[in-house]
Tab-separated table of C-alpha atoms and ligand atoms in Angstrom:
chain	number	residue	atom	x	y	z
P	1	UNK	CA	26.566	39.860	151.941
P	2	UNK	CA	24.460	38.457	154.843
P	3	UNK	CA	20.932	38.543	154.204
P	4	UNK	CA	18.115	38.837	156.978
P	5	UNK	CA	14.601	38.723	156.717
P	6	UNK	CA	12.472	40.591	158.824
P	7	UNK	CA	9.039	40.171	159.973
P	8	UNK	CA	6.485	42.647	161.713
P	9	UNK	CA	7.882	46.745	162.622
P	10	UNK	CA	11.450	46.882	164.117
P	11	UNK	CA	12.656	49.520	165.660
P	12	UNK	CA	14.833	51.421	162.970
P	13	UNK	CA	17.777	52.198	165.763
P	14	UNK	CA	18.264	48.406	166.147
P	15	UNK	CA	18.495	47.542	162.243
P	16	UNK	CA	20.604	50.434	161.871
P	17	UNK	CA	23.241	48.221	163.405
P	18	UNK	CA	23.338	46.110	160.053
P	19	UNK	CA	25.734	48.157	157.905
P	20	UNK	CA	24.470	48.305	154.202
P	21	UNK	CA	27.825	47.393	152.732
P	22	UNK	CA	27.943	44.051	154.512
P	23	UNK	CA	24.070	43.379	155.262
P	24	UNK	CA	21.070	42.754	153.177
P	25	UNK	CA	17.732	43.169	155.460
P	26	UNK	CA	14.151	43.167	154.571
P	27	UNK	CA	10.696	41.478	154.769
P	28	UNK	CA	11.337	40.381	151.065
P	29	UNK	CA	14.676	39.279	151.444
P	30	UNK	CA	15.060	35.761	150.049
P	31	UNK	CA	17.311	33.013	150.773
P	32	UNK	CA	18.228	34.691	154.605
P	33	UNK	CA	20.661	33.505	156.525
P	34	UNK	CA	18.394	34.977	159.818
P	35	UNK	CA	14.848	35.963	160.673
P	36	UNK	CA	14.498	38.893	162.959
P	37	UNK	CA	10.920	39.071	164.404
P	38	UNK	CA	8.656	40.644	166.686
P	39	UNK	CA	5.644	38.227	167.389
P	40	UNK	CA	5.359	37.058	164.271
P	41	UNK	CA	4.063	33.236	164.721
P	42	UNK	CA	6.688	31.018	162.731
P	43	UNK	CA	4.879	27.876	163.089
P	44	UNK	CA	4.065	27.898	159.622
P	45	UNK	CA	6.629	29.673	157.989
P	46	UNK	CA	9.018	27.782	155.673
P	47	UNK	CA	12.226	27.565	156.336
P	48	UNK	CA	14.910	27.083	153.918
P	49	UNK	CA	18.146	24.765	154.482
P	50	UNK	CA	20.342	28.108	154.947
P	51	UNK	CA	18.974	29.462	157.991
P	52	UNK	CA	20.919	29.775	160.690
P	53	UNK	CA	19.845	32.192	163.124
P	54	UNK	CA	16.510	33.516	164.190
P	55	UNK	CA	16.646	36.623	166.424
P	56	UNK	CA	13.582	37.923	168.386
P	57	UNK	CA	12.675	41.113	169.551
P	58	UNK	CA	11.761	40.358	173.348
P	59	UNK	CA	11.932	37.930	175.612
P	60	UNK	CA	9.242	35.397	175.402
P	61	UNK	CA	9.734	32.378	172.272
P	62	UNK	CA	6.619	30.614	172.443
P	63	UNK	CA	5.759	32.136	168.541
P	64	UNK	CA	9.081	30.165	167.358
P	65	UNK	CA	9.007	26.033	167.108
P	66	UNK	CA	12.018	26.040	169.345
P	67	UNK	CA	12.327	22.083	169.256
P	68	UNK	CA	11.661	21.876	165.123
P	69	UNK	CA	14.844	24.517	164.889
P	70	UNK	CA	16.833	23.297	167.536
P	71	UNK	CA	16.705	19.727	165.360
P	72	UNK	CA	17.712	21.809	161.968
P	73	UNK	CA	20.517	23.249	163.810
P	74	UNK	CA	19.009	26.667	163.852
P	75	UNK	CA	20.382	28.683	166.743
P	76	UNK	CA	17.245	31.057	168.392
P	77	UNK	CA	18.284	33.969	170.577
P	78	UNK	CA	15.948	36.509	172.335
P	79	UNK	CA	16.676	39.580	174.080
P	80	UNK	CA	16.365	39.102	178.114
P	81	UNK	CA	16.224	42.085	180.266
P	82	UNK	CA	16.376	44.630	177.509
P	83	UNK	CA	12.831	45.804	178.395
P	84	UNK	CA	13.296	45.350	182.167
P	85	UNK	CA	13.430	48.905	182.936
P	86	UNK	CA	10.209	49.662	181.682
P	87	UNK	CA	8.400	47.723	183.515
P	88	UNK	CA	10.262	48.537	186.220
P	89	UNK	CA	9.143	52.475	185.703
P	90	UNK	CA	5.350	51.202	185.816
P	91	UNK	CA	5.986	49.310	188.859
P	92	UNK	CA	7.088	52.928	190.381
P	93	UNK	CA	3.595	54.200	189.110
P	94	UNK	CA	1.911	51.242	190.231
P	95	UNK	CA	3.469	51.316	193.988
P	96	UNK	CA	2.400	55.385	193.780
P	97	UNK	CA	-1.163	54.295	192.577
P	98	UNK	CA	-1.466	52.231	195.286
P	99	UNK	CA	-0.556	54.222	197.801
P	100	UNK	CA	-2.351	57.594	196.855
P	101	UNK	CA	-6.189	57.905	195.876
P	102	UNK	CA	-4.568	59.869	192.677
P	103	UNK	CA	-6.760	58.126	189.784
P	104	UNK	CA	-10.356	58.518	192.471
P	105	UNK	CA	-9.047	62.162	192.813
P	106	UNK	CA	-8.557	63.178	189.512
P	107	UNK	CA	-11.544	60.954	188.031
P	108	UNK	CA	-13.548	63.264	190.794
P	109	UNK	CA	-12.249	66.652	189.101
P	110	UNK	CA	-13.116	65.327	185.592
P	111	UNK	CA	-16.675	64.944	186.781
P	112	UNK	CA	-17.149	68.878	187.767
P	113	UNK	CA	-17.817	69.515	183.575
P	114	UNK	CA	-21.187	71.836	185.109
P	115	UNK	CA	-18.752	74.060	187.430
P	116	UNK	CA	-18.005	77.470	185.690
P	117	UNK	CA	-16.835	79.170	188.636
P	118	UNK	CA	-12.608	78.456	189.729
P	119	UNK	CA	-13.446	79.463	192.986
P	120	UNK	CA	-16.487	77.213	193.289
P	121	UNK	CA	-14.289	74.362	192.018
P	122	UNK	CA	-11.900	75.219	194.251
P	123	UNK	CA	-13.901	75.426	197.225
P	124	UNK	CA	-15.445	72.303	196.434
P	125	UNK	CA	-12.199	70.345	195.947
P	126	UNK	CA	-10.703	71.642	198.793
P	127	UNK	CA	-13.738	70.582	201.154
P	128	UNK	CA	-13.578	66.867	199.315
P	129	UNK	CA	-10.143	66.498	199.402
P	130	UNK	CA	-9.224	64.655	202.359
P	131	UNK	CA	-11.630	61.500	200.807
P	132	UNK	CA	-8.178	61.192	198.168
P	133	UNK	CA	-5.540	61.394	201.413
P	134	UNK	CA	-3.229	58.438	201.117
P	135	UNK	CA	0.100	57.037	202.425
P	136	UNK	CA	3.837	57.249	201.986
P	137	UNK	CA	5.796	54.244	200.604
P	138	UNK	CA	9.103	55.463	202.204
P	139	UNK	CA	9.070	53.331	205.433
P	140	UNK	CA	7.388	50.770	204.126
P	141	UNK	CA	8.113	47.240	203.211
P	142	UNK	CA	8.002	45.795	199.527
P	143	UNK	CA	8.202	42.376	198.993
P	144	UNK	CA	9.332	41.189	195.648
P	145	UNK	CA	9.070	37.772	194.129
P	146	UNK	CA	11.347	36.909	191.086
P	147	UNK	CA	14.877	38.612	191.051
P	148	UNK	CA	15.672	38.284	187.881
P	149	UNK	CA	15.972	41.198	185.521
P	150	UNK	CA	12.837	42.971	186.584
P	151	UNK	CA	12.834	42.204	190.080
P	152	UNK	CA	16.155	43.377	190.422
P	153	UNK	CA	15.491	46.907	188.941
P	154	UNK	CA	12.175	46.694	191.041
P	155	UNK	CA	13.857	45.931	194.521
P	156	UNK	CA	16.979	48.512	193.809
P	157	UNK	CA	14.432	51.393	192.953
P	158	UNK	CA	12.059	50.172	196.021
P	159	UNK	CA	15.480	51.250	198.242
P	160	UNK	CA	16.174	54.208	196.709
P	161	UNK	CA	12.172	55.359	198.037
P	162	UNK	CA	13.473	54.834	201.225
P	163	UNK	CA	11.458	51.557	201.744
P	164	UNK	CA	12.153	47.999	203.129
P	165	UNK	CA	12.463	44.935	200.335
P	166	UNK	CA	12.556	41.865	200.975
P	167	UNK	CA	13.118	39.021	198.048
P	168	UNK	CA	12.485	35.717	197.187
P	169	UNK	CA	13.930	33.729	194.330
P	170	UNK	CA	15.008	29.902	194.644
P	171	UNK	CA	16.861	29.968	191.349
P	172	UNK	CA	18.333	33.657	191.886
P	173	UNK	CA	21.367	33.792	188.954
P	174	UNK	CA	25.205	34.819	189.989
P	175	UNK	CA	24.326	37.908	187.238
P	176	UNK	CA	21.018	38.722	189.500
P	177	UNK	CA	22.816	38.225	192.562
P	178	UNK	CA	25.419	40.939	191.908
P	179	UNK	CA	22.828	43.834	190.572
P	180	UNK	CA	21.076	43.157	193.665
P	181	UNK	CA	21.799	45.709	196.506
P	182	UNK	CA	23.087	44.439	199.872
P	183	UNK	CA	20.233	45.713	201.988
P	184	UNK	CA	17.384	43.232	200.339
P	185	UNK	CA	16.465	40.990	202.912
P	186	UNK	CA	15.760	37.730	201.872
P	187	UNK	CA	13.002	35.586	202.832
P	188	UNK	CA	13.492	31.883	202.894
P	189	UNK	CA	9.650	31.257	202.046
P	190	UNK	CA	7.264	32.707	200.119
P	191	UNK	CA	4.966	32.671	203.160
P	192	UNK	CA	7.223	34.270	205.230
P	193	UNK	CA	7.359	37.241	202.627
P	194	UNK	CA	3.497	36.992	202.147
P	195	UNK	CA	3.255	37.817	206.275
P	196	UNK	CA	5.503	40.718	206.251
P	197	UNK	CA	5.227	43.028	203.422
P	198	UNK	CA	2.835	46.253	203.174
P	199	UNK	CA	3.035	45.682	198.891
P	200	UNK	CA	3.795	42.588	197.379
P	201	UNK	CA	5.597	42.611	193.318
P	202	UNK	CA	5.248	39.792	191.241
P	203	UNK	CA	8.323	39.160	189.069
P	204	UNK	CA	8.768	35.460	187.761
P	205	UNK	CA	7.742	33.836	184.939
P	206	UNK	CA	5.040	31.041	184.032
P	207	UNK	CA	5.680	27.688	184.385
P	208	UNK	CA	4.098	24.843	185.377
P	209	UNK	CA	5.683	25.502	188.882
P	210	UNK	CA	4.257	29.626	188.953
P	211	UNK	CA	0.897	29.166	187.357
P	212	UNK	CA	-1.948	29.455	190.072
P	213	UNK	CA	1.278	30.106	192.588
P	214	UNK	CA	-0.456	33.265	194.501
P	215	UNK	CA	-3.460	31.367	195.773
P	216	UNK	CA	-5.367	31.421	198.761
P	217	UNK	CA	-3.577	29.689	201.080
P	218	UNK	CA	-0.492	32.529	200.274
P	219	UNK	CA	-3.287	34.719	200.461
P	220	UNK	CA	-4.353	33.812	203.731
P	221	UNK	CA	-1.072	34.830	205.392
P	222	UNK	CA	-0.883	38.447	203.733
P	223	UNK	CA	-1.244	41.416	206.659
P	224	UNK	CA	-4.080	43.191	206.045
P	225	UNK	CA	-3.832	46.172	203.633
P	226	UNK	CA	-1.182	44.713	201.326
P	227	UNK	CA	-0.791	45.723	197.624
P	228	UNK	CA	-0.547	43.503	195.545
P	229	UNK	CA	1.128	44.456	192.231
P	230	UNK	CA	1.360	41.743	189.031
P	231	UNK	CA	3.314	43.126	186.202
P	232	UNK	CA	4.861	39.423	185.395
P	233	UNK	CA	1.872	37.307	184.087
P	234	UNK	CA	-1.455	36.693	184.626
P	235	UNK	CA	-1.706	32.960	185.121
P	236	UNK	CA	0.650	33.563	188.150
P	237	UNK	CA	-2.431	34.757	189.914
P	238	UNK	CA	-5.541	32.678	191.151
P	239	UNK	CA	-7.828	35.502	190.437
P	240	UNK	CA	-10.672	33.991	192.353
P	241	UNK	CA	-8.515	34.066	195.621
P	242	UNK	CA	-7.527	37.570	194.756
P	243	UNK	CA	-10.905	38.653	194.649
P	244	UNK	CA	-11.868	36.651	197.951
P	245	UNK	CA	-9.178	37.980	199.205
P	246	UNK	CA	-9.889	41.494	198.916
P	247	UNK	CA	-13.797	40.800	199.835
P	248	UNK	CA	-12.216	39.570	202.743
P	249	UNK	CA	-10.104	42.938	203.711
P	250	UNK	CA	-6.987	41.247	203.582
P	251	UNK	CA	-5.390	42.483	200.376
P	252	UNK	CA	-6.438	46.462	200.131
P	253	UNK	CA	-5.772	46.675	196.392
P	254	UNK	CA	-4.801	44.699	193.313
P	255	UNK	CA	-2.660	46.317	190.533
P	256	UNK	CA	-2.077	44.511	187.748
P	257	UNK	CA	-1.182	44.687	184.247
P	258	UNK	CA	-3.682	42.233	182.666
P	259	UNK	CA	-7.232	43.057	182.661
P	260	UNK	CA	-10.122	40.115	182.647
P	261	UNK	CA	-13.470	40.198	183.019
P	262	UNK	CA	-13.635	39.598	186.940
P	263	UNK	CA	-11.579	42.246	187.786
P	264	UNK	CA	-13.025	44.970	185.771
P	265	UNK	CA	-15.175	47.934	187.315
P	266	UNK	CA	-13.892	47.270	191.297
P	267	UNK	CA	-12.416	50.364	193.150
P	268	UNK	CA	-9.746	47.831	194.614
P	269	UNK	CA	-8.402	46.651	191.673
P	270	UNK	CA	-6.251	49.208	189.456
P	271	UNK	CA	-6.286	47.600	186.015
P	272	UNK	CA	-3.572	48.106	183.043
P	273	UNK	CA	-3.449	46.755	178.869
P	274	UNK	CA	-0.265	45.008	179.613
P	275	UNK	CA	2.048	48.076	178.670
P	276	UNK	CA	4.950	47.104	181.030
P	277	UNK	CA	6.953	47.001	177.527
P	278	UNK	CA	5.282	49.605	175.768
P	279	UNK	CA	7.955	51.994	175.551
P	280	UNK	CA	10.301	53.464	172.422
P	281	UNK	CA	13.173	52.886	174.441
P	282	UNK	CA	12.444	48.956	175.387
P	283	UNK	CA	11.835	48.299	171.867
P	284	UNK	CA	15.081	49.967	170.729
P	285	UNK	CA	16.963	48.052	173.329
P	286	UNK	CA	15.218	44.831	172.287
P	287	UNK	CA	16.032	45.150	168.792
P	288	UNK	CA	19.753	46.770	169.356
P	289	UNK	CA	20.143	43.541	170.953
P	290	UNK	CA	18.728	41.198	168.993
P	291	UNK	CA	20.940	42.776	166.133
P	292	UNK	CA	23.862	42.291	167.792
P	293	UNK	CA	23.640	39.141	168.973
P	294	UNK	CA	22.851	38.299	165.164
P	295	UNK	CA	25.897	40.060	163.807
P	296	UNK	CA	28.147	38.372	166.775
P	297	UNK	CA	27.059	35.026	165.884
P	298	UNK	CA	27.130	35.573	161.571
P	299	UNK	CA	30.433	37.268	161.429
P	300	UNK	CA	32.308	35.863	164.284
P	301	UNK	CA	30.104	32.367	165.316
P	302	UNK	CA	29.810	33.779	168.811
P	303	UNK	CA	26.490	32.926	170.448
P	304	UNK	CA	24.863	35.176	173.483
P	305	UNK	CA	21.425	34.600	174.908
P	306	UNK	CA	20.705	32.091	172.721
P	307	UNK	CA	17.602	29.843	174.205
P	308	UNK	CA	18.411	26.580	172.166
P	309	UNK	CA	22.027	27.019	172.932
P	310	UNK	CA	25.082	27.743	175.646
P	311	UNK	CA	26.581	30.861	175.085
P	312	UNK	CA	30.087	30.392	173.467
E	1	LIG	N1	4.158	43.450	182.014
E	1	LIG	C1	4.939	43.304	180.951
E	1	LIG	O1	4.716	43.901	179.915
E	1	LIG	C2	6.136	42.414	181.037
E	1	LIG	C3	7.273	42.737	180.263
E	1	LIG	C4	8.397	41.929	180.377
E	1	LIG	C5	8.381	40.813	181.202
E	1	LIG	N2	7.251	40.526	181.916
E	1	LIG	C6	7.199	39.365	182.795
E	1	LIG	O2	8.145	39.530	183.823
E	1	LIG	C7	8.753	38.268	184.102
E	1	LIG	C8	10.137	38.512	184.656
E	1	LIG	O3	10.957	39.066	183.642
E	1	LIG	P1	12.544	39.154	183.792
E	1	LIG	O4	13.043	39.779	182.548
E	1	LIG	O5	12.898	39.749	185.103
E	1	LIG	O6	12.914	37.593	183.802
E	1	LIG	P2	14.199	36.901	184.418
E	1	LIG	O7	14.287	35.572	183.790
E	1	LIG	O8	15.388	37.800	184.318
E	1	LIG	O9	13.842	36.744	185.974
E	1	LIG	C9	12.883	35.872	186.454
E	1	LIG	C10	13.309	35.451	187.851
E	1	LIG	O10	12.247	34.704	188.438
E	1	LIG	C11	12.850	33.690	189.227
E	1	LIG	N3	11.897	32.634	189.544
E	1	LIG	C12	11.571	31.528	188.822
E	1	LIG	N4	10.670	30.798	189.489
E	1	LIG	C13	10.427	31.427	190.657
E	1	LIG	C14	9.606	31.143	191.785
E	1	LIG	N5	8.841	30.062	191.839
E	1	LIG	N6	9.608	32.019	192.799
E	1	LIG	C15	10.368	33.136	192.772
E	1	LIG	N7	11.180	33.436	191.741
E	1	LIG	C16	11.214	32.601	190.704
E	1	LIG	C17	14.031	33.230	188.391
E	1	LIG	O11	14.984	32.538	189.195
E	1	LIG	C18	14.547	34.542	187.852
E	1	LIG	O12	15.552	35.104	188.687
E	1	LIG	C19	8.775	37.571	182.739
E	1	LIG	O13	8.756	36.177	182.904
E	1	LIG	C20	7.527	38.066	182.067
E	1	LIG	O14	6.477	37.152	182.294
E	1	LIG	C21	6.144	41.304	181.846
């Protein structure tokens, strides 16, 4: 029997891939030969000299002491890309959001709680309505920064709205490269994206090399009335220059998917509680994965997506 220890709520779909004949899998399974986790912090958990595997749920690792296992010869694999298409469905609610006065129009009809009358409603609403008028997005050009499993999804979808993409991505994968439609343009600078895009979609993660990476001086060369949309991370952003920024008129709106202080209660900045993953589906996929990749490596020593480890 192999025996796995699991740590915060996993999707029951993914540990249904552990048959019950051959697997033992629990929080208070003892002696396992993997951990399957969520965000469970295992800094401080002990770890006994038969572990082997760790598996998490998601895509970030910075809850597991990656360098402390990698020396005990304990192989860590995550699950990359298995949430990518829901955050790619926000970023189609986030380009419509931007483009359409739809949460300032319907905040507006939630106000009329002293109208009885339909007809006076409807009158009403039908004199005010041209204040929530928007734009299209078909015609127009997205830019998207980060091709990677997200950004890929992201540009693809922006196509199939009938607008223009254009992509950067200096470290763009041979994987990425082939999910990527033909008709992304690609932009050999991020400046050069920054001065031609009508909405702008963050898409790369945080390093040393990202953090602070959309700052003024990128800023500075955006056309007027740009978008800007970050559903990758927050320290990507200078949000000081952001704010500046949209002071200035340059950037029309900022749509993001982590709220702080700063931002909070402007009409330019759409705000969300960092839900790109939040779906039943992405955490099925997550933990489907992670299973598999556990029962691939126990039972036949293959190891996929490992992040302390080539695949083999
Ligand atoms: N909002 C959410 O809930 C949510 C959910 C999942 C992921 N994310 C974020 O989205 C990011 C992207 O996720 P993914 O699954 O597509 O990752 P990924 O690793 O598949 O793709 C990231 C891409 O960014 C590229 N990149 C790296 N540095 C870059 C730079 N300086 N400029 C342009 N591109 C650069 C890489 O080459 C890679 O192709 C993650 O790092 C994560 O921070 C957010």
């Amino acid at each position: 029997m192999y025996r796995i220890r699991t740590f915060n709520q996993i999707s029951q779909t993914g540990l249904s891939r552990f048959s019950n004949d051959e697997y033992m899998v629990g929080p208070d399974v003892d002696r396992p030969d993997a951990f399957m986790l969520r965000s469970q912090k295992l800094h401080e958990e002990p770890v006994a000299g038969n572990l082997l595997a760790v598996a998490r749920a998601g895509a970030g690792v910075n809850n597991i002491p990656i360098d402390d296992y990698t020396h005990k010869g304990i192989v860590v694999f995550n699950t990359p890309g298995a949430n990518a298409n829901a955050v790619k469905e926000l970023v189609v609610a986030a380009l419509m959001l931007g483009s359409r006065s739809i949460l300032d129009g319907m905040n507006r009809v939630q106000e009329l709680t002293d109208i009885a009358e339909p007809e006076v409603m409807a009158k009403l609403l039908e004199k005010e309505k041209k204040q929530f008028a928007g734009d299209e997005v078909f015609g127009k050009t997205l830019g998207v920064i980060g091709l990677g499993a997200i950004g890929s999804l992201v540009a693809n979808m922006a196509l199939e709205l009938g607008m223009k993409v254009a992509g950067f991505d200096p470290a763009l994968s041979v994987e990425a490269a082939w999910r990527l439609s033909s008709q992304v343009r690609k932009a050999d600078t991020l400046s050069a994206l920054f001065t031609r895009c009508d909405y702008i979609s963050l898409h790369l993660p945080v390093l040393d090399s990202t953090r602070g990476l959309i700052n003024s001086e990128l800023l500075g060369a955006v056309r007027p009335g740009t978008c800007l949309l970050n559903f990758a991370r927050q320290e990507i952003v200078d949000e000081a220059a952001v704010l500046q920024s949209l002071e200035d008129g340059k950037l029309r709106k900022y749509i993001a998917d982590f709220p702080s202080p700063a931002l909070i209660g402007r009409s330019d900045v759409i705000l969300m509680p960092h839900i790109g993953a939040s779906t039943d589906e992405a955490e099925d996929n997550c933990a489907i994965m992670a299973a598999d990749q556990l029962r691939d490596f126990l039972e036949n020593g293959n190891i996929r997506n490992a992040v302390n480890s080539t695949s083999v």
